[in-house]
Amino acid sequence: MTDARAALALWRADYNTARPHSQLGWSTPAEFAETFKPRRAPARHSMDGFAPKPAAYPAQQGNINAGNELSAG
């Protein structure tokens, strides 16, 4: 297992740093990766977290209209 890991590590290093690839504009994967700029952090949809705002909020508990009812008659 140790020999296989060592052989794979050598192959990976050669593949990523020494061999140019046609789909990457004939640059190595390491060179190609250096051309990317880090992305900005995603915009927050809500001050409470990253989840989008709910379509509807849950009903409030208790009598919130106390004293606001019309009196009949």
Backbone atoms as SQL, in Angstrom:
CREATE TABLE atoms (id INTEGER PRIMARY KEY, chain TEXT, resi INTEGER, resn TEXT, atom TEXT, x REAL, y REAL, z REAL);
INSERT INTO atoms VALUES
  (1, 'A', 1, 'MET', 'N', 0.820, -1.181, 0.000),
  (2, 'A', 1, 'MET', 'CA', 0.000, 0.000, 0.000),
  (3, 'A', 1, 'MET', 'C', 0.874, 1.259, 0.000),
  (4, 'A', 2, 'THR', 'N', 1.950, 1.218, 0.746),
  (5, 'A', 2, 'THR', 'CA', 2.837, 2.379, 0.823),
  (6, 'A', 2, 'THR', 'C', 3.454, 2.674, -0.532),
  (7, 'A', 3, 'ASP', 'N', 3.861, 1.614, -1.254),
  (8, 'A', 3, 'ASP', 'CA', 4.446, 1.808, -2.586),
  (9, 'A', 3, 'ASP', 'C', 3.422, 2.390, -3.557),
  (10, 'A', 4, 'ALA', 'N', 2.189, 1.925, -3.488),
  (11, 'A', 4, 'ALA', 'CA', 1.142, 2.436, -4.373),
  (12, 'A', 4, 'ALA', 'C', 0.867, 3.913, -4.082),
  (13, 'A', 5, 'ARG', 'N', 0.814, 4.277, -2.806),
  (14, 'A', 5, 'ARG', 'CA', 0.594, 5.686, -2.453),
  (15, 'A', 5, 'ARG', 'C', 1.737, 6.572, -2.953),
  (16, 'A', 6, 'ALA', 'N', 2.960, 6.094, -2.829),
  (17, 'A', 6, 'ALA', 'CA', 4.111, 6.869, -3.293),
  (18, 'A', 6, 'ALA', 'C', 4.079, 7.029, -4.810),
  (19, 'A', 7, 'ALA', 'N', 3.744, 5.947, -5.535),
  (20, 'A', 7, 'ALA', 'CA', 3.675, 6.009, -6.989),
  (21, 'A', 7, 'ALA', 'C', 2.565, 6.952, -7.444),
  (22, 'A', 8, 'LEU', 'N', 1.417, 6.908, -6.779),
  (23, 'A', 8, 'LEU', 'CA', 0.319, 7.809, -7.120),
  (24, 'A', 8, 'LEU', 'C', 0.665, 9.268, -6.809),
  (25, 'A', 9, 'ALA', 'N', 1.372, 9.506, -5.728),
  (26, 'A', 9, 'ALA', 'CA', 1.764, 10.877, -5.388),
  (27, 'A', 9, 'ALA', 'C', 2.712, 11.431, -6.459),
  (28, 'A', 10, 'LEU', 'N', 3.643, 10.620, -6.930),
  (29, 'A', 10, 'LEU', 'CA', 4.549, 11.066, -7.998),
  (30, 'A', 10, 'LEU', 'C', 3.777, 11.329, -9.291),
  (31, 'A', 11, 'TRP', 'N', 2.865, 10.430, -9.646),
  (32, 'A', 11, 'TRP', 'CA', 2.078, 10.614, -10.868),
  (33, 'A', 11, 'TRP', 'C', 1.228, 11.879, -10.773),
  (34, 'A', 12, 'ARG', 'N', 0.569, 12.102, -9.623),
  (35, 'A', 12, 'ARG', 'CA', -0.280, 13.278, -9.426),
  (36, 'A', 12, 'ARG', 'C', 0.536, 14.560, -9.548),
  (37, 'A', 13, 'ALA', 'N', 1.722, 14.588, -8.952),
  (38, 'A', 13, 'ALA', 'CA', 2.568, 15.774, -9.037),
  (39, 'A', 13, 'ALA', 'C', 2.984, 16.029, -10.488),
  (40, 'A', 14, 'ASP', 'N', 3.350, 14.995, -11.216),
  (41, 'A', 14, 'ASP', 'CA', 3.736, 15.137, -12.618),
  (42, 'A', 14, 'ASP', 'C', 2.556, 15.602, -13.460),
  (43, 'A', 15, 'TYR', 'N', 1.402, 15.014, -13.254),
  (44, 'A', 15, 'TYR', 'CA', 0.209, 15.333, -14.033),
  (45, 'A', 15, 'TYR', 'C', -0.232, 16.774, -13.807),
  (46, 'A', 16, 'ASN', 'N', -0.161, 17.255, -12.567),
  (47, 'A', 16, 'ASN', 'CA', -0.667, 18.588, -12.237),
  (48, 'A', 16, 'ASN', 'C', 0.339, 19.711, -12.434),
  (49, 'A', 17, 'THR', 'N', 1.638, 19.401, -12.477),
  (50, 'A', 17, 'THR', 'CA', 2.626, 20.474, -12.548),
  (51, 'A', 17, 'THR', 'C', 3.527, 20.421, -13.772),
  (52, 'A', 18, 'ALA', 'N', 3.609, 19.287, -14.449),
  (53, 'A', 18, 'ALA', 'CA', 4.566, 19.182, -15.558),
  (54, 'A', 18, 'ALA', 'C', 3.908, 18.947, -16.913),
  (55, 'A', 19, 'ARG', 'N', 2.726, 18.370, -16.966),
  (56, 'A', 19, 'ARG', 'CA', 2.092, 18.033, -18.247),
  (57, 'A', 19, 'ARG', 'C', 1.068, 19.084, -18.666),
  (58, 'A', 20, 'PRO', 'N', 1.284, 19.760, -19.789),
  (59, 'A', 20, 'PRO', 'CA', 0.261, 20.699, -20.266),
  (60, 'A', 20, 'PRO', 'C', -0.928, 19.947, -20.855),
  (61, 'A', 21, 'HIS', 'N', -2.098, 20.549, -20.774),
  (62, 'A', 21, 'HIS', 'CA', -3.327, 19.936, -21.255),
  (63, 'A', 21, 'HIS', 'C', -3.949, 20.827, -22.327),
  (64, 'A', 22, 'SER', 'N', -4.405, 20.226, -23.399),
  (65, 'A', 22, 'SER', 'CA', -4.961, 20.997, -24.505),
  (66, 'A', 22, 'SER', 'C', -6.237, 21.737, -24.105),
  (67, 'A', 23, 'GLN', 'N', -7.071, 21.151, -23.264),
  (68, 'A', 23, 'GLN', 'CA', -8.316, 21.791, -22.855),
  (69, 'A', 23, 'GLN', 'C', -8.075, 22.968, -21.907),
  (70, 'A', 24, 'LEU', 'N', -6.865, 23.102, -21.412),
  (71, 'A', 24, 'LEU', 'CA', -6.527, 24.199, -20.507),
  (72, 'A', 24, 'LEU', 'C', -5.629, 25.223, -21.203),
  (73, 'A', 25, 'GLY', 'N', -5.688, 25.263, -22.525),
  (74, 'A', 25, 'GLY', 'CA', -4.862, 26.209, -23.271),
  (75, 'A', 25, 'GLY', 'C', -3.393, 25.850, -23.223),
  (76, 'A', 26, 'TRP', 'N', -3.094, 24.598, -23.177),
  (77, 'A', 26, 'TRP', 'CA', -1.744, 24.055, -23.133),
  (78, 'A', 26, 'TRP', 'C', -0.969, 24.548, -21.913),
  (79, 'A', 27, 'SER', 'N', -1.678, 24.706, -20.805),
  (80, 'A', 27, 'SER', 'CA', -1.009, 24.994, -19.539),
  (81, 'A', 27, 'SER', 'C', -1.235, 23.814, -18.603),
  (82, 'A', 28, 'THR', 'N', -0.448, 23.747, -17.573),
  (83, 'A', 28, 'THR', 'CA', -0.624, 22.666, -16.604),
  (84, 'A', 28, 'THR', 'C', -1.821, 22.998, -15.711),
  (85, 'A', 29, 'PRO', 'N', -2.402, 22.008, -15.056),
  (86, 'A', 29, 'PRO', 'CA', -3.506, 22.307, -14.146),
  (87, 'A', 29, 'PRO', 'C', -3.119, 23.302, -13.046),
  (88, 'A', 30, 'ALA', 'N', -1.890, 23.224, -12.549),
  (89, 'A', 30, 'ALA', 'CA', -1.455, 24.160, -11.510),
  (90, 'A', 30, 'ALA', 'C', -1.392, 25.582, -12.064),
  (91, 'A', 31, 'GLU', 'N', -0.873, 25.756, -13.283),
  (92, 'A', 31, 'GLU', 'CA', -0.817, 27.084, -13.903),
  (93, 'A', 31, 'GLU', 'C', -2.222, 27.612, -14.172),
  (94, 'A', 32, 'PHE', 'N', -3.086, 26.739, -14.645),
  (95, 'A', 32, 'PHE', 'CA', -4.461, 27.137, -14.940),
  (96, 'A', 32, 'PHE', 'C', -5.193, 27.567, -13.668),
  (97, 'A', 33, 'ALA', 'N', -4.971, 26.854, -12.573),
  (98, 'A', 33, 'ALA', 'CA', -5.635, 27.177, -11.309),
  (99, 'A', 33, 'ALA', 'C', -5.198, 28.541, -10.792),
  (100, 'A', 34, 'GLU', 'N', -3.979, 28.962, -11.095),
  (101, 'A', 34, 'GLU', 'CA', -3.484, 30.260, -10.628),
  (102, 'A', 34, 'GLU', 'C', -4.157, 31.424, -11.343),
  (103, 'A', 35, 'THR', 'N', -4.804, 31.181, -12.481),
  (104, 'A', 35, 'THR', 'CA', -5.430, 32.262, -13.233),
  (105, 'A', 35, 'THR', 'C', -6.788, 32.655, -12.671),
  (106, 'A', 36, 'PHE', 'N', -7.350, 31.846, -11.787),
  (107, 'A', 36, 'PHE', 'CA', -8.667, 32.147, -11.219),
  (108, 'A', 36, 'PHE', 'C', -8.539, 33.096, -10.053),
  (109, 'A', 37, 'LYS', 'N', -9.461, 34.023, -9.973),
  (110, 'A', 37, 'LYS', 'CA', -9.541, 34.932, -8.842),
  (111, 'A', 37, 'LYS', 'C', -10.579, 34.377, -7.877),
  (112, 'A', 38, 'PRO', 'N', -10.355, 34.530, -6.580),
  (113, 'A', 38, 'PRO', 'CA', -11.361, 34.023, -5.637),
  (114, 'A', 38, 'PRO', 'C', -12.670, 34.766, -5.803),
  (115, 'A', 39, 'ARG', 'N', -13.761, 34.050, -5.649),
  (116, 'A', 39, 'ARG', 'CA', -15.094, 34.641, -5.764),
  (117, 'A', 39, 'ARG', 'C', -15.449, 35.384, -4.499),
  (118, 'A', 40, 'ARG', 'N', -16.336, 36.357, -4.672),
  (119, 'A', 40, 'ARG', 'CA', -16.839, 37.065, -3.496),
  (120, 'A', 40, 'ARG', 'C', -17.708, 36.130, -2.676),
  (121, 'A', 41, 'ALA', 'N', -17.868, 36.495, -1.429),
  (122, 'A', 41, 'ALA', 'CA', -18.772, 35.722, -0.580),
  (123, 'A', 41, 'ALA', 'C', -20.187, 35.889, -1.114),
  (124, 'A', 42, 'PRO', 'N', -21.021, 34.859, -1.037),
  (125, 'A', 42, 'PRO', 'CA', -22.394, 34.986, -1.534),
  (126, 'A', 42, 'PRO', 'C', -23.166, 36.047, -0.760),
  (127, 'A', 43, 'ALA', 'N', -24.049, 36.730, -1.450),
  (128, 'A', 43, 'ALA', 'CA', -24.862, 37.773, -0.813),
  (129, 'A', 43, 'ALA', 'C', -25.837, 37.123, 0.163),
  (130, 'A', 44, 'ARG', 'N', -26.027, 37.781, 1.263),
  (131, 'A', 44, 'ARG', 'CA', -26.974, 37.263, 2.247),
  (132, 'A', 44, 'ARG', 'C', -28.369, 37.731, 1.891),
  (133, 'A', 45, 'HIS', 'N', -29.324, 36.829, 1.941),
  (134, 'A', 45, 'HIS', 'CA', -30.715, 37.160, 1.641),
  (135, 'A', 45, 'HIS', 'C', -31.431, 37.693, 2.864),
  (136, 'A', 46, 'SER', 'N', -30.917, 37.380, 4.004),
  (137, 'A', 46, 'SER', 'CA', -31.593, 37.741, 5.239),
  (138, 'A', 46, 'SER', 'C', -30.535, 38.078, 6.278),
  (139, 'A', 47, 'MET', 'N', -30.846, 38.949, 7.195),
  (140, 'A', 47, 'MET', 'CA', -29.889, 39.280, 8.250),
  (141, 'A', 47, 'MET', 'C', -29.732, 38.127, 9.235),
  (142, 'A', 48, 'ASP', 'N', -30.675, 37.192, 9.235),
  (143, 'A', 48, 'ASP', 'CA', -30.629, 36.072, 10.166),
  (144, 'A', 48, 'ASP', 'C', -29.824, 34.899, 9.637),
  (145, 'A', 49, 'GLY', 'N', -29.524, 34.859, 8.360),
  (146, 'A', 49, 'GLY', 'CA', -28.789, 33.735, 7.816),
  (147, 'A', 49, 'GLY', 'C', -28.785, 33.784, 6.305),
  (148, 'A', 50, 'PHE', 'N', -28.414, 32.685, 5.693),
  (149, 'A', 50, 'PHE', 'CA', -28.292, 32.615, 4.249),
  (150, 'A', 50, 'PHE', 'C', -29.543, 32.096, 3.556),
  (151, 'A', 51, 'ALA', 'N', -30.503, 31.625, 4.304),
  (152, 'A', 51, 'ALA', 'CA', -31.721, 31.083, 3.700),
  (153, 'A', 51, 'ALA', 'C', -32.583, 32.220, 3.154),
  (154, 'A', 52, 'PRO', 'N', -33.294, 31.992, 2.063),
  (155, 'A', 52, 'PRO', 'CA', -34.186, 33.036, 1.550),
  (156, 'A', 52, 'PRO', 'C', -35.318, 33.305, 2.527),
  (157, 'A', 53, 'LYS', 'N', -35.900, 34.485, 2.418),
  (158, 'A', 53, 'LYS', 'CA', -36.998, 34.846, 3.312),
  (159, 'A', 53, 'LYS', 'C', -38.191, 33.932, 3.057),
  (160, 'A', 54, 'PRO', 'N', -38.951, 33.591, 4.096),
  (161, 'A', 54, 'PRO', 'CA', -40.115, 32.722, 3.901),
  (162, 'A', 54, 'PRO', 'C', -41.208, 33.448, 3.129),
  (163, 'A', 55, 'ALA', 'N', -42.019, 32.681, 2.413),
  (164, 'A', 55, 'ALA', 'CA', -43.129, 33.251, 1.650),
  (165, 'A', 55, 'ALA', 'C', -44.200, 33.792, 2.590),
  (166, 'A', 56, 'ALA', 'N', -44.409, 33.137, 3.711),
  (167, 'A', 56, 'ALA', 'CA', -45.392, 33.584, 4.701),
  (168, 'A', 56, 'ALA', 'C', -44.827, 33.272, 6.079),
  (169, 'A', 57, 'TYR', 'N', -45.121, 34.127, 7.021),
  (170, 'A', 57, 'TYR', 'CA', -44.654, 33.918, 8.381),
  (171, 'A', 57, 'TYR', 'C', -45.714, 33.154, 9.165),
  (172, 'A', 58, 'PRO', 'N', -45.332, 32.410, 10.187),
  (173, 'A', 58, 'PRO', 'CA', -46.322, 31.668, 10.968),
  (174, 'A', 58, 'PRO', 'C', -47.258, 32.623, 11.704),
  (175, 'A', 59, 'ALA', 'N', -48.465, 32.152, 11.968),
  (176, 'A', 59, 'ALA', 'CA', -49.464, 32.972, 12.671),
  (177, 'A', 59, 'ALA', 'C', -48.978, 33.259, 14.080),
  (178, 'A', 60, 'GLN', 'N', -49.278, 34.474, 14.556),
  (179, 'A', 60, 'GLN', 'CA', -48.894, 34.826, 15.912),
  (180, 'A', 60, 'GLN', 'C', -49.835, 34.163, 16.897),
  (181, 'A', 61, 'GLN', 'N', -49.290, 33.792, 18.023),
  (182, 'A', 61, 'GLN', 'CA', -50.079, 33.124, 19.054),
  (183, 'A', 61, 'GLN', 'C', -50.698, 34.167, 19.980),
  (184, 'A', 62, 'GLY', 'N', -51.850, 33.881, 20.496),
  (185, 'A', 62, 'GLY', 'CA', -52.521, 34.769, 21.440),
  (186, 'A', 62, 'GLY', 'C', -53.463, 35.722, 20.740),
  (187, 'A', 63, 'ASN', 'N', -54.153, 36.534, 21.499),
  (188, 'A', 63, 'ASN', 'CA', -55.152, 37.454, 20.974),
  (189, 'A', 63, 'ASN', 'C', -54.468, 38.797, 20.715),
  (190, 'A', 64, 'ILE', 'N', -54.107, 39.066, 19.478),
  (191, 'A', 64, 'ILE', 'CA', -53.398, 40.301, 19.157),
  (192, 'A', 64, 'ILE', 'C', -54.361, 41.436, 18.832),
  (193, 'A', 65, 'ASN', 'N', -55.665, 41.127, 18.697),
  (194, 'A', 65, 'ASN', 'CA', -56.667, 42.152, 18.360),
  (195, 'A', 65, 'ASN', 'C', -57.491, 42.570, 19.560),
  (196, 'A', 66, 'ALA', 'N', -57.017, 42.332, 20.737),
  (197, 'A', 66, 'ALA', 'CA', -57.789, 42.634, 21.947),
  (198, 'A', 66, 'ALA', 'C', -58.107, 44.132, 21.990),
  (199, 'A', 67, 'GLY', 'N', -59.377, 44.466, 22.134),
  (200, 'A', 67, 'GLY', 'CA', -59.815, 45.848, 22.197),
  (201, 'A', 67, 'GLY', 'C', -60.077, 46.465, 20.837),
  (202, 'A', 68, 'ASN', 'N', -59.796, 45.758, 19.762),
  (203, 'A', 68, 'ASN', 'CA', -59.998, 46.295, 18.430),
  (204, 'A', 68, 'ASN', 'C', -61.254, 45.766, 17.744),
  (205, 'A', 69, 'GLU', 'N', -62.015, 44.893, 18.426),
  (206, 'A', 69, 'GLU', 'CA', -63.178, 44.306, 17.806),
  (207, 'A', 69, 'GLU', 'C', -64.339, 45.327, 17.789),
  (208, 'A', 70, 'LEU', 'N', -65.157, 45.242, 16.768),
  (209, 'A', 70, 'LEU', 'CA', -66.343, 46.088, 16.708),
  (210, 'A', 70, 'LEU', 'C', -67.392, 45.562, 17.665),
  (211, 'A', 71, 'SER', 'N', -68.070, 46.438, 18.302),
  (212, 'A', 71, 'SER', 'CA', -69.148, 45.990, 19.192),
  (213, 'A', 71, 'SER', 'C', -70.458, 45.952, 18.399),
  (214, 'A', 72, 'ALA', 'N', -71.183, 44.901, 18.593),
  (215, 'A', 72, 'ALA', 'CA', -72.462, 44.745, 17.873),
  (216, 'A', 72, 'ALA', 'C', -73.574, 45.437, 18.671),
  (217, 'A', 73, 'GLY', 'N', -74.419, 46.147, 17.957),
  (218, 'A', 73, 'GLY', 'CA', -75.614, 46.578, 18.418),
  (219, 'A', 73, 'GLY', 'C', -76.084, 47.566, 19.238);
